[in-house]
XYZ file of C-alpha atoms in Angstrom:
664
model
C 0.072 -0.047 -0.107
C 1.431 3.481 -0.841
C 2.154 5.586 2.013
C -0.662 8.455 2.197
C 0.626 11.978 1.518
C 0.179 14.570 4.098
C -2.492 16.602 2.130
C -4.537 13.519 2.132
C -4.067 12.915 5.821
C -5.069 16.453 6.646
C -8.074 16.454 4.560
C -9.431 13.174 5.893
C -8.815 14.755 9.429
C -10.378 18.037 8.715
C -13.509 16.362 7.282
C -13.673 14.137 10.530
C -13.696 17.009 12.725
C -16.403 18.835 10.478
C -14.000 21.762 9.793
C -12.844 23.565 6.877
C -9.433 23.106 5.310
C -7.453 26.434 5.406
C -4.445 27.417 3.422
C -2.327 28.273 6.763
C -3.410 24.843 8.179
C -1.899 23.243 5.142
C 1.283 25.454 5.437
C 1.569 24.661 9.123
C 1.276 21.034 8.550
C 4.050 21.013 6.135
C 6.355 22.888 8.157
C 5.716 20.711 11.293
C 6.185 17.629 9.347
C 9.665 18.900 7.827
C 10.824 19.918 11.411
C 9.776 16.470 12.887
C 11.515 14.760 9.985
C 14.978 16.393 10.266
C 14.859 16.788 14.108
C 14.774 20.651 13.882
C 12.934 23.304 15.998
C 9.895 25.532 14.773
C 8.016 28.522 16.019
C 4.619 28.709 14.137
C 2.396 31.836 14.450
C -1.032 30.487 13.669
C -3.950 32.947 13.911
C -7.416 32.302 15.466
C -9.283 30.080 13.085
C -6.383 28.422 11.426
C -7.236 25.006 12.922
C -3.676 24.667 14.422
C -4.299 21.766 16.557
C -5.026 19.520 13.588
C -2.006 21.333 11.916
C 0.434 19.988 14.263
C -1.543 16.684 15.376
C -1.780 15.006 11.608
C 2.139 15.370 10.875
C 2.957 14.119 14.396
C 0.539 11.062 14.018
C 1.812 10.447 10.686
C 5.293 10.355 11.817
C 4.780 7.557 14.174
C 7.069 8.350 17.093
C 5.976 9.264 20.779
C 4.856 12.712 20.991
C 3.943 15.138 23.887
C 1.539 17.928 23.544
C 1.895 20.554 26.311
C -0.970 23.273 26.655
C -1.618 25.985 29.036
C -5.290 25.608 29.429
C -7.776 23.179 30.433
C -10.303 24.220 27.630
C -7.588 23.163 24.990
C -6.532 19.689 26.773
C -10.210 19.041 26.687
C -10.720 19.855 23.197
C -7.892 17.735 22.101
C -8.495 14.851 24.252
C -12.450 14.532 23.989
C -12.673 15.971 20.187
C -9.628 16.475 18.090
C -7.687 13.463 18.981
C -10.606 10.672 18.903
C -11.861 11.889 15.507
C -8.528 12.519 14.206
C -7.111 9.039 14.993
C -10.484 7.376 13.740
C -10.097 9.342 10.459
C -6.549 8.435 10.035
C -7.006 4.724 10.952
C -7.734 3.438 7.303
C -4.912 5.500 5.802
C -2.128 4.917 8.378
C -3.438 1.313 8.983
C -2.856 1.677 12.715
C -4.837 3.429 15.582
C -2.736 5.496 17.646
C -3.331 5.513 21.671
C -3.481 8.975 23.381
C -3.721 9.794 27.041
C -3.854 12.702 29.213
C -1.235 13.217 32.017
C -1.216 15.712 34.956
C 0.600 16.374 38.128
C -0.167 14.165 41.012
C -2.237 16.694 42.991
C -4.563 16.844 40.103
C -6.061 13.295 40.874
C -8.011 12.246 43.839
C -5.975 10.217 46.498
C -7.620 7.113 47.723
C -5.577 6.995 50.676
C -6.376 10.345 51.822
C -10.099 9.821 51.002
C -10.635 6.385 52.962
C -7.791 6.757 55.553
C -8.103 10.526 56.446
C -5.549 13.464 56.302
C -2.988 14.375 58.642
C -4.025 16.673 61.295
C -1.837 19.576 62.195
C -2.674 19.928 65.966
C -2.736 16.274 66.927
C -0.849 13.101 65.909
C -2.599 10.703 63.505
C -5.226 11.240 60.843
C -8.674 12.608 61.128
C -11.851 11.933 59.046
C -12.217 15.303 57.260
C -15.684 14.175 56.237
C -17.025 13.713 59.808
C -15.245 16.895 60.850
C -16.598 19.388 58.238
C -19.909 20.788 58.881
C -22.512 19.441 56.212
C -24.134 22.684 55.767
C -20.774 24.593 55.269
C -19.313 25.237 51.776
C -16.430 23.045 52.619
C -18.696 20.323 53.921
C -20.821 20.209 50.904
C -17.778 20.084 48.634
C -16.196 17.208 50.817
C -19.527 15.141 50.552
C -19.713 15.860 46.916
C -15.972 14.622 46.431
C -16.924 11.461 48.463
C -19.899 10.619 46.326
C -17.826 11.330 43.221
C -15.222 9.078 44.049
C -17.582 6.133 43.599
C -18.381 7.145 40.019
C -15.338 8.613 38.634
C -13.109 6.545 36.332
C -10.191 8.894 36.242
C -10.155 10.839 39.645
C -9.111 13.876 37.746
C -10.148 16.971 39.362
C -11.049 18.732 36.023
C -13.548 15.795 35.325
C -15.676 17.025 38.411
C -18.373 19.485 37.302
C -19.092 21.604 39.036
C -15.561 22.164 40.599
C -14.919 22.435 44.130
C -12.700 24.826 46.199
C -8.926 24.470 46.562
C -9.377 24.028 50.245
C -11.886 20.992 49.708
C -9.486 19.573 46.982
C -6.524 19.860 49.421
C -8.178 17.386 51.654
C -8.359 14.485 49.206
C -5.336 14.912 47.185
C -1.500 14.838 47.845
C 1.670 16.299 46.212
C 4.399 14.200 44.781
C 6.293 14.843 47.860
C 3.476 13.584 50.145
C 2.647 10.529 48.168
C 3.711 7.258 49.955
C 4.349 5.609 46.562
C 2.590 2.801 44.980
C 4.484 0.175 46.341
C 4.157 1.342 50.034
C 0.407 2.333 49.714
C -2.431 0.000 50.564
C -4.260 1.535 47.518
C -1.320 1.616 45.238
C -2.824 -0.749 42.817
C -6.038 1.481 42.471
C -4.378 4.604 42.342
C -5.746 7.019 39.889
C -2.393 9.082 39.373
C -0.591 5.948 38.806
C -3.089 4.708 36.442
C -2.903 7.852 34.487
C 1.098 7.187 34.275
C 0.598 3.885 33.078
C -1.777 4.861 30.343
C 0.546 7.625 29.276
C 3.610 5.172 29.035
C 1.389 3.090 26.366
C 0.418 5.950 24.435
C 1.811 7.342 21.195
C 0.352 10.950 22.175
C 0.354 12.348 25.630
C -1.368 15.641 26.450
C -0.224 17.278 29.363
C -0.014 20.928 30.747
C 2.837 23.355 30.786
C 3.369 23.043 34.529
C 4.082 19.414 34.234
C 6.364 20.004 31.161
C 8.321 22.412 33.692
C 8.725 20.150 36.391
C 10.172 17.447 34.297
C 12.629 19.967 32.909
C 13.424 21.547 36.339
C 13.494 18.673 38.792
C 15.642 16.239 36.780
C 13.410 13.145 37.771
C 11.276 12.583 34.404
C 7.692 12.516 34.918
C 6.842 12.500 31.340
C 7.256 9.373 29.275
C 10.280 9.233 26.527
C 9.271 11.087 23.406
C 10.727 12.150 20.129
C 8.598 15.162 19.543
C 7.337 17.945 21.853
C 4.684 20.205 20.865
C 3.863 23.425 22.873
C 0.668 24.825 22.109
C -0.311 28.261 23.613
C 3.500 28.693 23.547
C 3.100 32.551 24.636
C 2.402 31.154 27.973
C 5.130 29.034 28.522
C 7.964 31.349 29.903
C 5.455 32.570 32.694
C 4.222 28.875 33.682
C 8.080 27.660 33.782
C 8.676 30.739 35.941
C 5.705 30.034 38.246
C 6.867 26.560 38.791
C 10.536 27.679 39.467
C 9.411 30.014 41.915
C 9.712 29.244 45.826
C 7.545 30.768 48.627
C 8.004 31.176 52.485
C 5.187 32.287 54.713
C 4.705 32.319 58.127
C 1.446 30.133 57.951
C 3.634 27.605 55.850
C 6.356 27.702 58.276
C 4.192 27.056 61.303
C 2.123 24.158 59.436
C 5.349 22.656 59.017
C 6.032 22.946 62.826
C 2.812 21.591 63.818
C 3.172 18.558 61.515
C 6.673 17.576 62.609
C 6.231 18.254 66.494
C 4.875 14.693 67.264
C 7.324 12.981 65.109
C 10.572 14.130 66.531
C 12.301 14.673 69.863
C 11.500 17.636 72.057
C 14.922 19.627 71.314
C 14.354 19.307 67.418
C 10.833 20.313 67.829
C 11.586 23.551 69.848
C 14.577 24.505 67.587
C 11.974 24.491 64.782
C 9.405 26.263 66.935
C 11.942 29.049 67.838
C 13.270 29.612 64.253
C 9.414 30.090 63.076
C 8.725 32.610 65.615
C 11.549 34.450 64.881
C 10.725 34.458 61.020
C 7.198 35.573 61.855
C 8.113 38.444 63.840
C 10.474 39.715 60.944
C 7.832 39.103 58.285
C 5.261 41.472 60.154
C 7.972 44.292 60.057
C 9.466 44.027 56.527
C 8.483 46.426 53.730
C 7.300 45.093 50.427
C 9.917 45.048 47.653
C 12.895 43.499 46.046
C 15.730 42.442 48.393
C 18.911 42.825 46.398
C 20.604 42.011 49.570
C 19.475 39.823 52.327
C 19.207 42.137 55.440
C 21.253 40.796 58.347
C 18.285 40.177 60.811
C 16.360 38.149 57.990
C 19.747 36.527 57.032
C 19.826 35.104 60.742
C 16.150 34.203 60.656
C 16.563 32.046 57.297
C 19.521 30.474 58.479
C 17.884 29.415 61.822
C 14.973 28.038 59.756
C 17.286 26.289 57.503
C 19.280 24.688 60.198
C 16.217 23.834 62.224
C 14.552 22.239 59.233
C 17.563 20.101 58.376
C 17.614 18.815 62.207
C 14.016 17.964 61.792
C 14.269 16.186 58.625
C 17.189 13.964 60.002
C 14.896 13.469 63.221
C 12.067 12.451 61.298
C 13.877 9.670 59.409
C 15.446 8.227 62.499
C 12.367 7.977 64.939
C 9.230 5.903 64.885
C 6.121 6.098 66.864
C 3.699 3.266 66.741
C 0.972 5.313 68.713
C 0.556 7.601 65.706
C -2.244 6.427 63.410
C -0.882 5.551 59.742
C 2.350 6.663 60.850
C 3.724 6.504 57.194
C 1.523 8.940 55.786
C 1.734 11.545 58.746
C 5.415 11.398 58.415
C 5.397 11.795 54.632
C 3.138 14.962 54.889
C 5.477 16.485 57.693
C 8.460 15.633 55.700
C 7.300 17.284 52.612
C 6.253 20.494 54.656
C 9.724 20.853 56.467
C 11.565 19.897 53.347
C 9.957 22.658 51.326
C 10.711 25.370 54.109
C 14.362 24.051 54.162
C 14.690 24.009 50.446
C 13.270 27.555 49.939
C 15.189 29.126 52.906
C 18.546 27.755 51.767
C 17.996 28.989 48.055
C 17.552 32.450 49.442
C 20.428 32.128 51.722
C 22.522 31.291 48.655
C 21.952 34.618 47.195
C 22.356 33.482 43.552
C 22.808 36.302 41.071
C 20.358 34.493 38.816
C 17.684 34.614 41.600
C 15.579 37.491 42.395
C 14.168 37.786 45.910
C 11.300 40.087 47.224
C 8.883 40.455 50.004
C 5.273 41.134 49.368
C 1.995 41.508 51.422
C -1.279 40.123 49.999
C -5.011 40.668 50.592
C -7.198 37.797 51.563
C -8.884 36.159 48.462
C -11.727 33.854 48.583
C -13.362 31.699 46.004
C -12.086 28.502 44.646
C -8.455 29.893 44.824
C -8.463 30.810 48.598
C -5.509 32.580 50.141
C -5.608 34.493 53.545
C -4.050 37.787 54.123
C -0.471 37.720 55.134
C 3.061 38.142 53.945
C 5.398 36.196 51.831
C 8.988 36.041 50.970
C 9.567 34.845 47.251
C 12.277 33.738 45.125
C 12.272 33.269 41.191
C 14.807 32.977 38.591
C 16.101 36.207 36.847
C 15.318 34.300 33.352
C 14.351 30.762 32.436
C 16.027 31.037 29.093
C 18.928 29.096 29.898
C 16.973 26.432 31.586
C 14.704 25.920 28.581
C 17.516 26.136 26.068
C 19.405 23.216 28.040
C 16.269 21.243 29.095
C 13.846 21.788 26.279
C 15.847 21.992 23.039
C 17.868 18.681 23.180
C 17.319 15.107 22.133
C 14.068 15.838 20.543
C 12.264 18.275 17.743
C 10.248 20.957 19.654
C 7.285 22.739 17.932
C 6.012 25.936 19.659
C 2.710 27.516 18.255
C 0.475 30.212 19.313
C -1.560 33.082 17.841
C 1.030 35.565 19.200
C 4.622 34.572 18.748
C 5.633 37.383 16.419
C 5.977 40.455 18.331
C 7.336 43.696 16.681
C 7.552 41.813 13.325
C 9.635 38.930 14.097
C 10.110 36.048 16.163
C 13.371 36.843 18.021
C 11.754 38.345 21.067
C 10.078 35.317 21.992
C 12.790 33.125 20.854
C 15.330 34.966 23.241
C 12.958 34.314 26.073
C 12.987 30.558 25.414
C 16.655 30.699 25.327
C 17.173 30.502 21.458
C 19.591 32.890 19.545
C 18.222 34.978 16.709
C 17.095 33.050 13.901
C 19.599 31.904 11.524
C 22.509 32.117 14.201
C 24.970 29.364 13.379
C 27.277 27.686 16.024
C 27.993 24.661 17.897
C 25.464 23.919 20.778
C 23.229 26.700 19.247
C 19.777 25.221 18.844
C 18.765 25.684 15.228
C 15.069 27.099 14.589
C 13.052 28.868 12.170
C 9.767 30.881 12.595
C 6.973 30.510 10.353
C 3.846 32.760 10.192
C 1.049 30.907 8.550
C -1.492 34.030 8.738
C -5.134 33.815 9.601
C -8.296 33.021 7.512
C -9.680 36.339 8.707
C -9.551 39.470 6.679
C -8.486 41.936 9.514
C -8.377 44.957 7.592
C -11.946 44.467 6.469
C -13.088 43.091 9.709
C -11.751 45.462 12.439
C -10.583 48.765 13.073
C -7.674 49.820 15.282
C -8.511 53.073 16.988
C -6.028 54.991 19.213
C -7.443 57.786 21.184
C -4.559 60.324 20.383
C -6.373 63.128 21.912
C -6.499 61.829 25.573
C -4.141 62.578 28.212
C -1.172 60.289 29.038
C -2.182 57.892 31.881
C -0.440 58.539 35.183
C 0.144 55.940 37.599
C -3.191 55.075 39.481
C -4.455 58.306 38.525
C -8.121 59.264 37.688
C -8.729 59.622 34.041
C -11.900 61.434 33.627
C -11.394 61.924 29.724
C -10.639 58.372 29.174
C -14.160 57.488 30.999
C -15.906 60.171 28.934
C -14.349 58.328 25.790
C -15.188 54.865 27.072
C -18.847 56.055 27.759
C -19.284 57.419 24.210
C -17.632 54.475 22.606
C -20.077 51.936 24.655
C -23.165 54.015 23.568
C -22.188 54.017 19.998
C -21.893 50.279 20.134
C -24.880 49.519 21.918
C -23.140 47.676 24.893
C -21.029 44.624 23.235
C -18.099 45.770 24.926
C -15.129 43.919 26.400
C -13.244 46.207 28.528
C -9.616 45.107 29.304
C -8.022 47.006 31.994
C -4.324 47.079 33.157
C -5.353 46.900 36.740
C -8.155 45.514 38.900
C -8.645 49.000 40.491
C -8.881 50.371 36.914
C -11.691 47.994 36.084
C -13.624 48.494 39.561
C -13.618 52.348 39.079
C -14.610 52.487 35.488
C -17.519 49.758 36.189
C -18.756 51.939 39.227
C -18.608 55.139 37.003
C -20.236 53.703 34.089
C -22.878 51.815 35.836
C -24.224 55.351 36.834
C -23.677 56.991 33.525
C -25.108 54.375 31.171
C -27.349 52.156 33.431
C -29.109 50.983 30.218
C -26.017 48.749 29.489
C -25.519 46.141 32.243
C -21.726 46.012 33.227
C -20.383 42.536 34.709
C -17.221 42.897 36.712
C -14.465 40.274 36.922
C -14.540 38.876 40.490
C -18.265 39.467 41.140
C -19.093 36.082 39.645
C -16.790 32.998 38.487
C -15.247 33.565 35.002
C -17.251 31.109 33.212
C -20.485 32.583 34.555
C -19.219 36.225 33.449
C -18.377 35.134 29.991
C -21.657 33.092 29.600
C -23.707 36.164 30.650
C -21.713 38.477 28.500
C -22.331 36.504 25.354
C -25.857 35.822 26.066
C -26.975 39.374 26.173
C -25.474 41.827 23.531
C -26.170 45.197 25.497
C -24.064 43.602 28.158
C -20.456 44.928 28.690
C -17.700 42.826 30.753
C -14.874 44.598 32.328
C -11.858 42.996 33.988
C -7.931 42.511 34.174
C -5.302 39.834 33.222
C -7.448 36.570 32.533
C -9.680 38.605 30.224
C -6.949 39.822 28.028
C -6.271 35.870 27.205
C -9.268 34.110 28.224
C -12.379 35.055 26.442
C -13.914 33.438 23.258
C -17.131 35.216 22.288
C -17.540 35.074 18.590
C -20.576 37.124 17.161
C -22.427 40.326 17.888
C -22.005 40.157 21.709
C -18.233 41.337 21.359
C -17.893 44.149 18.908
C -15.822 46.578 20.894
C -12.732 45.566 22.775
C -11.265 48.420 24.797
C -7.732 48.693 26.403
C -7.532 51.375 28.990
C -3.710 51.719 28.563
C -0.820 50.066 27.237
C -0.329 47.205 29.869
C 3.205 47.665 30.691
C 4.495 45.721 33.850
C 4.116 47.953 37.325
C 7.468 49.710 37.859
C 7.549 48.166 41.375
C 7.133 44.548 39.773
C 10.171 43.115 41.508
C 10.741 40.316 39.011
C 10.034 42.429 35.821
C 12.250 45.129 36.972
C 15.189 42.906 38.006
C 14.822 41.434 34.594
C 14.893 44.851 32.865
C 17.870 46.130 34.866
C 19.784 42.975 33.973
C 19.284 43.389 30.234
C 20.558 46.946 30.844
C 23.694 45.957 32.687
C 24.545 43.565 29.716
C 24.329 46.422 27.225
C 20.956 45.817 26.108
C 17.625 47.855 25.965
C 15.797 46.498 29.217
C 12.792 48.402 28.331
C 12.174 47.035 24.845
C 13.237 43.567 25.929
C 10.993 43.218 28.881
C 8.493 46.026 29.438
C 7.512 46.499 25.927
C 7.730 42.553 24.993
C 5.499 41.953 27.951
C 3.122 44.599 26.770
C 3.118 43.731 23.166
C 2.146 40.040 24.051
C -0.808 41.098 26.190
C -2.015 43.685 23.588
C -1.767 41.112 20.814
C -3.799 38.600 23.074
C -6.521 41.416 23.922
C -6.780 42.550 20.426
C -7.296 38.796 19.414
C -10.475 38.603 21.454
C -12.351 40.942 18.711
C -12.259 38.639 15.626
C -13.337 35.061 16.452
C -15.159 34.131 13.267
C -15.419 34.935 9.767
C -18.549 37.189 10.368
C -17.111 39.032 13.082
C -16.985 42.801 12.815
C -15.813 45.607 15.119
C -13.112 48.001 16.697
C -10.227 47.585 19.291
C -10.069 51.006 20.972
C -6.718 51.790 22.767
C -7.562 54.701 25.186
C -3.770 55.488 25.573
C -2.330 58.154 23.361
C 1.386 56.823 23.610
C 0.415 54.105 21.126
C 0.346 56.718 18.407
C 2.895 59.131 19.961
C 5.660 57.116 21.496
C 8.726 55.616 19.681
C 7.855 52.204 20.883
C 4.232 52.617 19.458
C 5.284 51.296 16.066
C 6.819 47.871 17.775
C 3.447 47.519 19.592
C 1.256 48.121 16.600
C 3.304 45.685 14.605
C 2.600 43.132 16.991
C -1.160 43.369 16.719
C -3.400 42.138 13.936
C -3.440 44.192 10.635
C -6.617 46.263 11.440
C -7.420 49.196 9.465
C -6.110 51.901 11.959
C -7.224 55.335 12.795
C -7.128 58.039 15.470
C -10.256 59.851 14.224
C -12.834 59.024 17.250
C -15.814 60.440 15.289
C -15.223 58.162 12.366
C -15.247 55.205 14.737
C -18.228 55.993 16.681
C -19.977 56.203 13.529
C -18.664 52.877 12.540
C -19.758 51.341 15.821
C -23.236 52.696 15.346
C -23.477 50.899 11.785
C -22.186 47.685 13.275
C -24.562 47.664 15.971
C -27.577 48.768 13.904
C -26.595 45.838 11.431
C -26.349 43.286 14.234
C -29.616 44.484 15.837
C -31.197 43.924 12.234
C -29.783 40.363 12.014
C -30.991 39.423 15.491
């Protein structure tokens, strides 16, 4: 039988998922096939609507070698595993004469732990385990979540948190899950043979395609102990998120609450002297954290250095003591010991890392307000340490011994791929040299005609935004734009305070247009309600810049209040900018402008999600039209028709609104 061609395979797959073959998709599939065949690396910018998942899945499946696909969002993981992969595999089976297996794999804490569920969880104040289901009041939110989890445990085949609908709070999930450090290990656990996490790993070992997330990919790269199965090809979708996700995994944190929890968990498992040493160190650290001022610590203050050294040394003593004592009076001692050890080791590792004072790390102190909802966090203070850059780590760990394909709708910033490439540890495209990963960038375009479907409007006449200053003229402009659009507005703000102030003001000015505000409902509910009522507006910050997919007439105006540069007091961003400048580069362009360009490209991408979409992206920051860096930022956006004429834009919005109402 003749080997099927790539166009034949792609046509079969596109037909199977009910899609339409796009020229950009064909170009992408061929570029991916070429990179996989010669073992090189590829950055592919594929606009919304290109069908990029099939653009990489088809050539990867045709190649026949093990593939890992890493994504940033749950929505895309679900799309791949529940829709694209099953249909593609079935469509290609007659042509390939094989049916590739696929599986999803996540970190251990994403799966329900049967030991924790049946035996209980270690209690901080007393030795042994307690029954969290009995302890929680059934009328409380926590109690209701736990009872749902217990019922769900009898039904689920995967134990995967993301298969539980609706979800539960982080606090509830923490009581029936364990981290990799807390896990007893399948051979020592009474439930090892039934373990959901172990079953997921076994499925992944047998699969030709493994779908995972950026976080697990980062853990696999950073910790040295492989958690992903062997593979010849790595495909990173939503690749614009990779650097921030890897940075998050590589960031350590110390809080008084975390340290005190480690003290309580270890107290019953070690001798009194070791326990008292850790308790004293914890008290000293907590006192200092109440006095410290937020900001970057370029040098560790002497008193904080003493406190961290005391924590490190006391933790080391406790770790040794936990390993050398046994207490048969403690119920399920192995589980209690494992959790205590994980807590103390975490404290030790972060304290030691900060004490080392590496020039490649950034250390800072921050205070945070309490946060409710599914991601609960109490008020308090934390000491954090993060890598100055993850580019070296990615170059060393990602681009060796396999072909790497990175794809997103926004990889080409300022007109080329080199900015994103540098953040990934890649030399400029075309650079030759030993140990220099060879790569190329391909922009396969978009099926949308941006110049006919959208307008980029910069409100050049407005005052320059001042940090945290009130902008009456910006609110006036926003009011007029929303009126002209008949609602239908996604408001993207550079701060939550800005979004809140605008929502409060405009709810008074234009009550006929309901304004939804991020934080007042779950993100899913907000987007659902925004899409359901065209007169409605949705205001919010970071996650809305990247997380909204509302094709059709409900989103015909996307507004950015100002260019989303990182805050000047952001410790990590400012440290990275300073490091570039000290190396002779342009720190502002390499860090702040690149950060803003990526967010603006993502934000502008919210407007046109289908071939029939029409509308305006309005940037209420005159610097996009007047500053020298404005051309770099504009070159990172879709090729919309550009204007600074507000009257013309309002007339266009009114016409678009009228056409939408006529079509409804």
